[in-house]
GROMACS .gro file of C-alpha atoms in nm:
model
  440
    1UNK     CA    1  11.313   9.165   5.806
    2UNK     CA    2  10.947   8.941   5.758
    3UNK     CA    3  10.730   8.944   6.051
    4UNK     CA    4  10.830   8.624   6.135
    5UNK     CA    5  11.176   8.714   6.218
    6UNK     CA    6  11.064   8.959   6.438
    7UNK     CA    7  11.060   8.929   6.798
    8UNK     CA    8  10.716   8.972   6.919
    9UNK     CA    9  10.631   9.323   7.118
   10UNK     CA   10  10.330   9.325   7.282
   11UNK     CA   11  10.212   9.619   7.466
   12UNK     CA   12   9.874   9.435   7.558
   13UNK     CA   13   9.940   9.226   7.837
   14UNK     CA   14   9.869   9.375   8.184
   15UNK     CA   15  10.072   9.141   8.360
   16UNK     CA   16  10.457   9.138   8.526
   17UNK     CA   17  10.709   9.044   8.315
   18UNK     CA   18  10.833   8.672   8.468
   19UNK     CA   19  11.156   8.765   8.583
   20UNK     CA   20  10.934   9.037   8.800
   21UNK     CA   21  10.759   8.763   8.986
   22UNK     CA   22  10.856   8.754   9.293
   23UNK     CA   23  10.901   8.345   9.327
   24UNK     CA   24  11.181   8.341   9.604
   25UNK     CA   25  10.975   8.498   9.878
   26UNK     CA   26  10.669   8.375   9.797
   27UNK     CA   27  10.808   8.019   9.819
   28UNK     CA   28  10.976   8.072  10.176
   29UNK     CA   29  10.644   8.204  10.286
   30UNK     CA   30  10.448   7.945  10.202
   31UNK     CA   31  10.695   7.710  10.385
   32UNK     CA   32  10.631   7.950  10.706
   33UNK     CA   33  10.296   7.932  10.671
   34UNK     CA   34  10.286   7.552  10.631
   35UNK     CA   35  10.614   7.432  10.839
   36UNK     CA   36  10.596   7.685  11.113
   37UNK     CA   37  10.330   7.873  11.200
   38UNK     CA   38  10.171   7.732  11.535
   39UNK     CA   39   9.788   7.723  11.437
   40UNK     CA   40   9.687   7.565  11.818
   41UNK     CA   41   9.568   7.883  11.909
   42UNK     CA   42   9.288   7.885  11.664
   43UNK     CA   43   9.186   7.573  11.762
   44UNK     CA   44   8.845   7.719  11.940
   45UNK     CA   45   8.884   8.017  11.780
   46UNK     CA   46   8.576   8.089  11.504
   47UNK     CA   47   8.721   8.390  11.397
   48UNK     CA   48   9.051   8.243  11.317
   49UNK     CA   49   9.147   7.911  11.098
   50UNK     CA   50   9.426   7.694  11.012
   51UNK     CA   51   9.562   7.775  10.650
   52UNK     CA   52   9.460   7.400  10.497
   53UNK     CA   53   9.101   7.440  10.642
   54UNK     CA   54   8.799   7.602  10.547
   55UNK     CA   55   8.855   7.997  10.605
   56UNK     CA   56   8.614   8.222  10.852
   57UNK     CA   57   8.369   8.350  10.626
   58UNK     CA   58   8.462   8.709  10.609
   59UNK     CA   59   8.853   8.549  10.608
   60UNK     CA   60   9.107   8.581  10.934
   61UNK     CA   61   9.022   8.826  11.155
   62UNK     CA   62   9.395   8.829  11.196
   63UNK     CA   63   9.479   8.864  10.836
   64UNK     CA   64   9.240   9.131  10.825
   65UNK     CA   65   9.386   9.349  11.127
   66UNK     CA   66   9.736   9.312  10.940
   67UNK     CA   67   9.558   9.431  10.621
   68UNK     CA   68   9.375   9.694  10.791
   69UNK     CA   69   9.687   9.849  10.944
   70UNK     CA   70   9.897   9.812  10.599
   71UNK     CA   71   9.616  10.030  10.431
   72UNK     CA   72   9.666  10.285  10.713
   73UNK     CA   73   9.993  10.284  10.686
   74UNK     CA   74   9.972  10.414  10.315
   75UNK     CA   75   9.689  10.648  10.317
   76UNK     CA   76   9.801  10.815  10.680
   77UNK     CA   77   9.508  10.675  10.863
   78UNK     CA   78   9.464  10.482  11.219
   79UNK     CA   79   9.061  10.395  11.192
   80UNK     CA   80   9.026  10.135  10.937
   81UNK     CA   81   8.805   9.878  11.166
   82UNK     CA   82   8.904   9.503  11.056
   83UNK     CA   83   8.541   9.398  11.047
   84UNK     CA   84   8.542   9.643  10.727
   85UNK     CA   85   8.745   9.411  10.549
   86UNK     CA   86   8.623   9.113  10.383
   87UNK     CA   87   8.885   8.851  10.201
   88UNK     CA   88   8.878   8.778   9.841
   89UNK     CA   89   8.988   8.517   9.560
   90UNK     CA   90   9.127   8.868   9.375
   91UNK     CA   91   8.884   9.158   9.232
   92UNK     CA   92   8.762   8.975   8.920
   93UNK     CA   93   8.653   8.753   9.198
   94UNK     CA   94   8.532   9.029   9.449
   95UNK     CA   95   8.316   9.229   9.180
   96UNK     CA   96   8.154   8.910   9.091
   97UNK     CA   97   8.063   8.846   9.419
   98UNK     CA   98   7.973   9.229   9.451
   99UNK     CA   99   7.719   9.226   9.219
  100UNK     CA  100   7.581   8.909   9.322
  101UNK     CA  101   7.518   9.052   9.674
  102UNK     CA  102   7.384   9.406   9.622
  103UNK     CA  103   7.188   9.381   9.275
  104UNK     CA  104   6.845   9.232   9.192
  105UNK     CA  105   6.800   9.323   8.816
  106UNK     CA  106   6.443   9.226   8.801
  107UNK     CA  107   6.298   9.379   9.072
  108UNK     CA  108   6.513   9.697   9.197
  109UNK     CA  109   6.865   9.743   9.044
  110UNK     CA  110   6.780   9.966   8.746
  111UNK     CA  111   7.073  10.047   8.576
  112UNK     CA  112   7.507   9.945   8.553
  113UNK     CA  113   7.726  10.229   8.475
  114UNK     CA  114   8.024  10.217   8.358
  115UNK     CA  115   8.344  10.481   8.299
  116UNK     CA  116   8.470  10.470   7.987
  117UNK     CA  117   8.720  10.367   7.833
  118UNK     CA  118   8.687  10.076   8.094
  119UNK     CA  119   8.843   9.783   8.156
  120UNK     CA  120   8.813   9.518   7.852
  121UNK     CA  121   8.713   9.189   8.119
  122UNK     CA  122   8.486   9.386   8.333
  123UNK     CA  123   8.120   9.368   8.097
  124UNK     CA  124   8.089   9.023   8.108
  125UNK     CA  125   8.056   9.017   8.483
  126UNK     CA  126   7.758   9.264   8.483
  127UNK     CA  127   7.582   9.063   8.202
  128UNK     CA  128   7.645   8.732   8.431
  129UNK     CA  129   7.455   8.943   8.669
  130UNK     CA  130   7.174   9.056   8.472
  131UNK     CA  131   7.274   9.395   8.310
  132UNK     CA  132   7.284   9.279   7.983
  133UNK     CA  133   7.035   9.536   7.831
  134UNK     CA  134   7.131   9.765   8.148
  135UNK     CA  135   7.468   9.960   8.086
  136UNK     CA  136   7.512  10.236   8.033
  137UNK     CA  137   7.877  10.427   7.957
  138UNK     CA  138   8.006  10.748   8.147
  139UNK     CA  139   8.331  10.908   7.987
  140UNK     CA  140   8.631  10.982   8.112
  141UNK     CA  141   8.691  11.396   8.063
  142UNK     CA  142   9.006  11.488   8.149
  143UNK     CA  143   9.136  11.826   8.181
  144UNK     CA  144   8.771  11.908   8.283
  145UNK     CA  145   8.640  11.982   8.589
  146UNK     CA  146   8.588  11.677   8.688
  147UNK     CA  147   8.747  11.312   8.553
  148UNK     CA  148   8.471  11.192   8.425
  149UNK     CA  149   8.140  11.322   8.300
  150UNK     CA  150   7.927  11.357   8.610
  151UNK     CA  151   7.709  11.573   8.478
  152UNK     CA  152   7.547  11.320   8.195
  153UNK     CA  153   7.602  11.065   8.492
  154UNK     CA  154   7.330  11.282   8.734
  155UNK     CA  155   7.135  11.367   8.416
  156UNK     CA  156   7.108  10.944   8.401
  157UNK     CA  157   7.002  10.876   8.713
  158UNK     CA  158   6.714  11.137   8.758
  159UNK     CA  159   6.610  11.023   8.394
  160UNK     CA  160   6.561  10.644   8.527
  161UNK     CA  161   6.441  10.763   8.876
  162UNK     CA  162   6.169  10.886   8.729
  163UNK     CA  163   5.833  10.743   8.892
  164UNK     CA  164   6.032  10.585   9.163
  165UNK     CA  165   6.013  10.708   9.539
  166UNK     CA  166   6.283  11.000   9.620
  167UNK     CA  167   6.590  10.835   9.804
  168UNK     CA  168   6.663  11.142  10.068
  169UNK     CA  169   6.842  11.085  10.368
  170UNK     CA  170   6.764  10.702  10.449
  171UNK     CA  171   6.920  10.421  10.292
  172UNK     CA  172   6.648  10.232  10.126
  173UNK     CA  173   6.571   9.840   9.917
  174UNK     CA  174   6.638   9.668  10.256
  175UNK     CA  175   6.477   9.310  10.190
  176UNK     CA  176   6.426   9.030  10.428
  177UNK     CA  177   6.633   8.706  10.308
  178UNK     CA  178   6.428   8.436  10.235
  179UNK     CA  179   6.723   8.163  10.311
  180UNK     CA  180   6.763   8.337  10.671
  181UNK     CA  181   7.054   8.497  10.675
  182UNK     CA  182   7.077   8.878  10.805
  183UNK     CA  183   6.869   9.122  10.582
  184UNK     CA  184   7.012   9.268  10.289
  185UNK     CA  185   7.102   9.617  10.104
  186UNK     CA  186   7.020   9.605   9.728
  187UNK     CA  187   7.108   9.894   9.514
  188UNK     CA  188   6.939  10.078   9.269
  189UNK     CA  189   7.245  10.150   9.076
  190UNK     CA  190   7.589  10.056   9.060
  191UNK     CA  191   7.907  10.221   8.914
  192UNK     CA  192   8.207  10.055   8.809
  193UNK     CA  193   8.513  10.283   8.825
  194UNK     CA  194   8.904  10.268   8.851
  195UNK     CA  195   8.985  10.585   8.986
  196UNK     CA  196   9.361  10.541   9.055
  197UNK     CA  197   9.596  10.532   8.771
  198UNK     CA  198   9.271  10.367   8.592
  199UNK     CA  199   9.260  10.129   8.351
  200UNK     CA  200   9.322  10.195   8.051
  201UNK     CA  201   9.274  10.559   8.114
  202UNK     CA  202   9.607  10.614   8.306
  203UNK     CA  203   9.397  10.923   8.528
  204UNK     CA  204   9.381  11.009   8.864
  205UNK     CA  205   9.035  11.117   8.982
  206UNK     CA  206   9.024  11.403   9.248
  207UNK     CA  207   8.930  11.429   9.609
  208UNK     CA  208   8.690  11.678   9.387
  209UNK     CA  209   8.532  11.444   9.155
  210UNK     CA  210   8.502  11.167   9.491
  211UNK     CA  211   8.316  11.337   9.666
  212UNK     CA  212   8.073  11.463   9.404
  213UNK     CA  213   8.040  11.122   9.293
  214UNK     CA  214   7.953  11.019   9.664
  215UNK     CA  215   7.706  11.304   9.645
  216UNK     CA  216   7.508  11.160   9.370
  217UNK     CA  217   7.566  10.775   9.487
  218UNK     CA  218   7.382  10.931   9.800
  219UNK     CA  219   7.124  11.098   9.645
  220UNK     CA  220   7.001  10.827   9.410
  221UNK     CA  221   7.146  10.485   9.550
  222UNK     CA  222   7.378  10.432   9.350
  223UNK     CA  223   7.707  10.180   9.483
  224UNK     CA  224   8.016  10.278   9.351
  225UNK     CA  225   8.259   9.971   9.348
  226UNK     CA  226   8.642  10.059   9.287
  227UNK     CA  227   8.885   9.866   9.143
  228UNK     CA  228   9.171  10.010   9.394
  229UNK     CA  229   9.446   9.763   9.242
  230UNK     CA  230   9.720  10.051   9.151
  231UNK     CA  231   9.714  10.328   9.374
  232UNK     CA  232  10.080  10.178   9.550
  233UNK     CA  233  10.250  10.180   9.241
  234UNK     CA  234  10.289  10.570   9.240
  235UNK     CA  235  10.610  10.700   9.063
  236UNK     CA  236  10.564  11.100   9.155
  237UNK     CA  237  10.737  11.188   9.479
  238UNK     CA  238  10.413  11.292   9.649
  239UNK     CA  239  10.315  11.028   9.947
  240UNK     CA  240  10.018  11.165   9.997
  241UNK     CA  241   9.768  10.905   9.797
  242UNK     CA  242   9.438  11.042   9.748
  243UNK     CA  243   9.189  10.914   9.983
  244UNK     CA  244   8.985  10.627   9.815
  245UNK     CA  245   8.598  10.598   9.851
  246UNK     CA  246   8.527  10.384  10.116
  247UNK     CA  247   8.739  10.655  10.316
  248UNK     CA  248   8.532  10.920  10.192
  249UNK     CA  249   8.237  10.739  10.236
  250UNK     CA  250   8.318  10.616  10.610
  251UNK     CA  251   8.435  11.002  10.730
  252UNK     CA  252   8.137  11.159  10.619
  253UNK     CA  253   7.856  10.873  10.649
  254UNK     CA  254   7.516  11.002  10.736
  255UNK     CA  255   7.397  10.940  11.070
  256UNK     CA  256   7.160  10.603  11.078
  257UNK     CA  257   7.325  10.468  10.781
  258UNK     CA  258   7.430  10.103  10.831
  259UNK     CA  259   7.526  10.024  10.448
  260UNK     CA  260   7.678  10.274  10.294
  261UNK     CA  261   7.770  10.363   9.911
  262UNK     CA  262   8.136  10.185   9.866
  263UNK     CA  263   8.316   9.917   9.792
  264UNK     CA  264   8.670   9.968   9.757
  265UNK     CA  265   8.738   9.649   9.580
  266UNK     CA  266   9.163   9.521   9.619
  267UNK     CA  267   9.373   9.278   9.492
  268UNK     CA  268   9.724   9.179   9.525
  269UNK     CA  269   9.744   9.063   9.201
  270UNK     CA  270   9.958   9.395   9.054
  271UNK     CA  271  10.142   9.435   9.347
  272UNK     CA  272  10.288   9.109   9.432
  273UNK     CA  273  10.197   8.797   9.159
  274UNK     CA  274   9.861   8.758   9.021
  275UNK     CA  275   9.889   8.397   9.042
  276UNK     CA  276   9.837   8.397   9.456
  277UNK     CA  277   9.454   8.473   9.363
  278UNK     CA  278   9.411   8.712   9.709
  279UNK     CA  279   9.283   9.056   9.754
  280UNK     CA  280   8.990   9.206  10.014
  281UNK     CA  281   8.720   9.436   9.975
  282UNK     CA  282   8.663   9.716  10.233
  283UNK     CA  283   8.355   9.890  10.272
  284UNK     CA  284   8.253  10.206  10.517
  285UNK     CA  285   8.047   9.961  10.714
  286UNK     CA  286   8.069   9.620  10.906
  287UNK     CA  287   7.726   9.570  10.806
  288UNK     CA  288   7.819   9.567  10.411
  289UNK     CA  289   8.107   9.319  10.442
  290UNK     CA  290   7.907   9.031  10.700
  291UNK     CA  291   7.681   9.090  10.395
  292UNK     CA  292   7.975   9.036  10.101
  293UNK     CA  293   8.075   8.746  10.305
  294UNK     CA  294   7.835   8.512  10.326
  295UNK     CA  295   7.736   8.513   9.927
  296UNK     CA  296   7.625   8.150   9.875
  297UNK     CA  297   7.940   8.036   9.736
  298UNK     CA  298   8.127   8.220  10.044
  299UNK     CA  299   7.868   8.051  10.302
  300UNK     CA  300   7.929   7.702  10.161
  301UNK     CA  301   8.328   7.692  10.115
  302UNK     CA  302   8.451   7.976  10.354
  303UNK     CA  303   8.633   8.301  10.273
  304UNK     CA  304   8.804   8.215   9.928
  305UNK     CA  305   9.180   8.167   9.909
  306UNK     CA  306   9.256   8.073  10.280
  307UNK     CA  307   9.627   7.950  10.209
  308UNK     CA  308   9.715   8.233   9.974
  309UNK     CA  309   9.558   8.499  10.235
  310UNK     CA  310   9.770   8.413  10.536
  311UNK     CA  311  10.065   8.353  10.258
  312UNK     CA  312   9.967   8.732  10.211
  313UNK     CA  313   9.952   8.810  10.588
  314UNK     CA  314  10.325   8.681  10.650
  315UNK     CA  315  10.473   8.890  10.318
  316UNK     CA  316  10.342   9.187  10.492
  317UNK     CA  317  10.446   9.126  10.826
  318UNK     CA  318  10.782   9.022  10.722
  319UNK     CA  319  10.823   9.302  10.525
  320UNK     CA  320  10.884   9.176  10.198
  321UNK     CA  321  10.578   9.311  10.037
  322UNK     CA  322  10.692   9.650  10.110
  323UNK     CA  323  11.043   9.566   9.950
  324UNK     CA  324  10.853   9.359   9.630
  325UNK     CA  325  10.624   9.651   9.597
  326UNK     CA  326  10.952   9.924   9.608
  327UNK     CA  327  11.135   9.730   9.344
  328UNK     CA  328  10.857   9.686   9.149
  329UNK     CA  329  10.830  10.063   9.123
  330UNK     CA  330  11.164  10.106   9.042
  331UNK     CA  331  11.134   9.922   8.713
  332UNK     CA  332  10.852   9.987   8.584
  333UNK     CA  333  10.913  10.399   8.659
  334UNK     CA  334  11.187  10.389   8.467
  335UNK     CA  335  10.956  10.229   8.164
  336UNK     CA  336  10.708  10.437   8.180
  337UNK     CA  337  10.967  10.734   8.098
  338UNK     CA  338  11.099  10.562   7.851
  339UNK     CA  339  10.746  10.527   7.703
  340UNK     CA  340  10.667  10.901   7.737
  341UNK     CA  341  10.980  11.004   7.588
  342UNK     CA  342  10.972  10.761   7.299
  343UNK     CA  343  10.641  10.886   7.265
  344UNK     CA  344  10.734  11.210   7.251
  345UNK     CA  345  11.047  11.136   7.049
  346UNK     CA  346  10.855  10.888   6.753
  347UNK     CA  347  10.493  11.017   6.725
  348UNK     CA  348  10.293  11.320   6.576
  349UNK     CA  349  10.277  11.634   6.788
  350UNK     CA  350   9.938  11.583   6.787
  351UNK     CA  351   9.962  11.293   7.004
  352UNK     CA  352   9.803  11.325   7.359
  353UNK     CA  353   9.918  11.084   7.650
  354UNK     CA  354   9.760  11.032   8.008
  355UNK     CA  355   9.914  10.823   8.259
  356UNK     CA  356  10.238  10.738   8.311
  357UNK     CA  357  10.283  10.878   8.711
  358UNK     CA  358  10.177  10.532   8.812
  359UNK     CA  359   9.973  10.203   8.745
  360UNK     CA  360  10.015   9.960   8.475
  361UNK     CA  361   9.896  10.195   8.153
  362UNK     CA  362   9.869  10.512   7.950
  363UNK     CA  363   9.631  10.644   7.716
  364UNK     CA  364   9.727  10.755   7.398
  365UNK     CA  365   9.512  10.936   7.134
  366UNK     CA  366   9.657  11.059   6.807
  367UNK     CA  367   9.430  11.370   6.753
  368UNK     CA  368   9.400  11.365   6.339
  369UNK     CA  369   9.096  11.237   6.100
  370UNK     CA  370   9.278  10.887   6.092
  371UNK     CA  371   9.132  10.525   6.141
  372UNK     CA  372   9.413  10.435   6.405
  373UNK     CA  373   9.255  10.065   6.377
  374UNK     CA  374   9.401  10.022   6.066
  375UNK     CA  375   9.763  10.116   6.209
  376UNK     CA  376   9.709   9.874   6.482
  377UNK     CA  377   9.649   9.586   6.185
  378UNK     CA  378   9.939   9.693   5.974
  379UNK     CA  379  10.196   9.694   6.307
  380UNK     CA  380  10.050   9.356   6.425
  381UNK     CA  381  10.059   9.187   6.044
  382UNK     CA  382  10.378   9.319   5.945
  383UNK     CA  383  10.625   9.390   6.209
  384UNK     CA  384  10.464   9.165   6.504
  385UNK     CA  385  10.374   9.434   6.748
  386UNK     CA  386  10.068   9.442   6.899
  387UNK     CA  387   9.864   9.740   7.008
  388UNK     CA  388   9.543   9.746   7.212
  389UNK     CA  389   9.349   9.881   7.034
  390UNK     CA  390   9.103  10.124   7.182
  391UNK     CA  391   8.804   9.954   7.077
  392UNK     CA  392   8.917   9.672   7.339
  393UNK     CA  393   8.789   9.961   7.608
  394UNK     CA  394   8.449  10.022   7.541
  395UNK     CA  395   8.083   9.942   7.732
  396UNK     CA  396   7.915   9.652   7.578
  397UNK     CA  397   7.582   9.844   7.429
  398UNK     CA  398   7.714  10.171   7.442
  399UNK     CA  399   8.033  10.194   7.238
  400UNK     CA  400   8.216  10.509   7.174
  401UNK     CA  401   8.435  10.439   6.914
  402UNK     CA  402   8.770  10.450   7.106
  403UNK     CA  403   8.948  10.281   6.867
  404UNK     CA  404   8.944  10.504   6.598
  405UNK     CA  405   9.231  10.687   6.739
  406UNK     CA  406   9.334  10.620   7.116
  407UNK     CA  407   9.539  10.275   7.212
  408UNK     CA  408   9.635  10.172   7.557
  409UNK     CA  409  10.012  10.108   7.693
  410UNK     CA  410  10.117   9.876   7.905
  411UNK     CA  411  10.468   9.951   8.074
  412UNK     CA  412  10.445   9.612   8.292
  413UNK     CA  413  10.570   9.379   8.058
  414UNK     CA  414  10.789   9.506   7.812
  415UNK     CA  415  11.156   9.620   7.917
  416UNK     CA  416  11.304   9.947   7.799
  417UNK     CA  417  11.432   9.883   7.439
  418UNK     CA  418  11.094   9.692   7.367
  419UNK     CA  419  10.928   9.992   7.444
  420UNK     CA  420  11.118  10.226   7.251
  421UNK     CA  421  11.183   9.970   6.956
  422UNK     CA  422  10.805   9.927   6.927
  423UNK     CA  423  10.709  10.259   6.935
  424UNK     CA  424  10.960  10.351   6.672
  425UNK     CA  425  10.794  10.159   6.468
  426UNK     CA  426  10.484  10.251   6.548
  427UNK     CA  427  10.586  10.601   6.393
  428UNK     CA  428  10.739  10.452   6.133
  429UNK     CA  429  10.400  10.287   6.037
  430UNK     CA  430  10.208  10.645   6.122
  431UNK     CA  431  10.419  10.798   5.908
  432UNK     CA  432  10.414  10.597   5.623
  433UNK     CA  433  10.043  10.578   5.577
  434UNK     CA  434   9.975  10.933   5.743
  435UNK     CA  435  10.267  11.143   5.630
  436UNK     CA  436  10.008  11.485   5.701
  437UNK     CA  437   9.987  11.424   6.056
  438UNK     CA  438  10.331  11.500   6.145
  439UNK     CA  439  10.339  11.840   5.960
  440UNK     CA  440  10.197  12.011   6.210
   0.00000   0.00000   0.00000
């Protein structure tokens, strides 16, 4: 059978598979939220808008308190203060407009780190903002005492604080704004992480490696943003979620601090359809989201996604986000061990796989002196299955060759015997050009 006779088997896209999408009750809430919802009450209300006008800027303070209690409701909390929550057009969106509130390359942001293997779309929004020649790549170590390499990370930051005044206790880069609007934090660093099921990584971080991490964001002013997109997709049978950042951050917040060190940054995008374009960002601090809100572009047009947010607010309170998220956990559990065990089943014993307890990925390296890269050709070329290639992963400047042996997995678009025909092949392919690998 030619290539082009094959059915194409791509484990690279990130997204649902269509029949996933969950169309039906989308649809009936947008007819709620246009045919029935009685928006007289907002009327005078400048906290609350109708969902065809321009949004508050920070979005609905009612969409945020629903938002705010569905987050508690998950991570066993009753605190999370709605003013902590500030509406978004998704997180590609929200780290955009992260970076554009908090970072001033030229005159005090010194550095962008990154964990790696990161997310292949996330470097062009730091060089947008400025970090172009300023990134810098922190590894993911698992099996290590801590998730990712925190000690090279605090070796870093004392090497470029060096010559600049000692952070201590105070929060500090506090600048007047010369368009008037409230005064501003800017950071001195910033840290991109997925530290739930990351992408591509498929790890967990630790309570552990948290709160270190908040230890050093503290000491050096660093702002650690976090894609939380996949931490509700969890297919163990623990229901006890690890407490994200801004949690962390908001429990244990120095006294005088207004600002804070987080940004957990959310999305509905994996949970429910990526196509609504919603998700929020939640910070420790009211003070960091009225910032967050009124960005420019937030100012001028309003909180971003004003229809799809209150779309978002009735799916919750209805319940059918809870029942979209269930069944969507339900399938894609069950591909994830068939992944593992093909995995286990087709390649090397040399293999090593992370992930597959929740989220959209694993990581798989194939310990041996190969060039994987060339596998990933020969699959794509010849039997129309596509890898991603670990070289996708990497830090724009700072490269660490993750393609030489490691590829990332995606269980959320492929159905079971896609999964295990491709990665039959995929042995196949190993063992044909690679035959010493698997006697071992």
């Amino acid at each position: 059978m030619t290539k082009g006779t094959q059915p194409l088997i791509n484990f690279f896209k990130g997204h649902p598979t269509n029949s996933l999408l969950p169309a039906k009750e989308i649809a009936n809430s947008y007819k709620k939220v246009l045919l029935e919802y009685d928006y007289t009450k907002y009327d005078n209300d400048p906290l609350n808008r109708h969902a065809l006008t321009y949004g508050a800027d920070a979005g609905n303070l009612d969409t945020r308190k629903v938002i705010s209690k569905w987050n508690d409701k998950y991570f066993g909390r009753n605190d999370t203060d709605p003013d902590c929550i500030n509406l978004t057009g998704g997180a590609s969106y929200g780290f955009a407009n992260i970076l554009a509130s908090v970072t001033d390359t030229k005159n005090i942001t010194q550095r962008g780190f990154i964990v790696s293997p990161t997310y292949y779309l996330i470097t062009p929004s730091f060089i947008d903002a400025g970090f172009g020649d300023k990134l810098t790549a922190v590894v993911e170590t698992p099996g290590e005492e801590y998730e990712i390499d925190l000690k090279y990370l605090e070796e870093q930051l004392e090497f470029y604080d060096k010559g600049l005044p000692l952070v201590g206790d105070k929060e500090i880069n506090i600048i007047a704004d010369p368009s008037g609007r409230p005064d501003r934090k800017l950071y001195r660093y910033v840290i991109y992480i997925v530290p739930t099921y990351s992408n591509p990584g498929g790890l967990v971080y630790s309570t552990k490696t948290r709160k270190k991490l908040l230890e050093l964001a503290r000491k050096h002013d660093m702002l650690i943003v976090s894609d939380d997109v996949y931490e509700l997709l969890n297919y163990t049978d623990s229901d006890k979620p690890i407490p994200r950042f801004s949690y962390l951050d908001r429990d244990s917040l120095p006294e005088g601090n207004k600002f804070g060190n987080t940004i957990s940054n959310a999305t509905v995008s994996k949970l429910l359809a990526p196509g609504l374009r919603f998700g929020w960002q939640e910070t420790p601090t009211p003070k960091l989201v009225q910032q967050l809100a009124i960005t420019g572009a937030n100012l001028s047009g309003g909180t971003p996604g004003q229809l799809a947010s209150i779309v978002v607010q009735d799916l919750i309170t209805s319940g059918q986000a809870d029942i979209i998220i269930a069944g969507l956990i339900k399938v894609y559990k069950s591909r994830a061990q068939t992944m593992l065990k093909s995995i286990k089943k087709y390649l090397p014993a040399c293999t090593n796989v992370y992930g597959g307890e929740g989220g959209y990925f694993l990581w798989v390296t194939i310990n041996a002196d190969i060039d994987h890269t060339k596998i990933v050709d020969i699959l794509k070329e010849e039997y129309n299955i596509i890898l991603a290639s670990g070289s996708n992963f990497e830090v724009c400047g700072d490269e660490k060759g993750w393609g030489k042996n490691s590829v990332r997995l995606s269980v959320s678009f492929l159905n079971e015997l896609e999964i295990e025909d491709g990665i039959r092949r995929w042995g196949e392919v190993l063992r044909r050009e690679h035959i010493e690998i698997f006697r071992n």
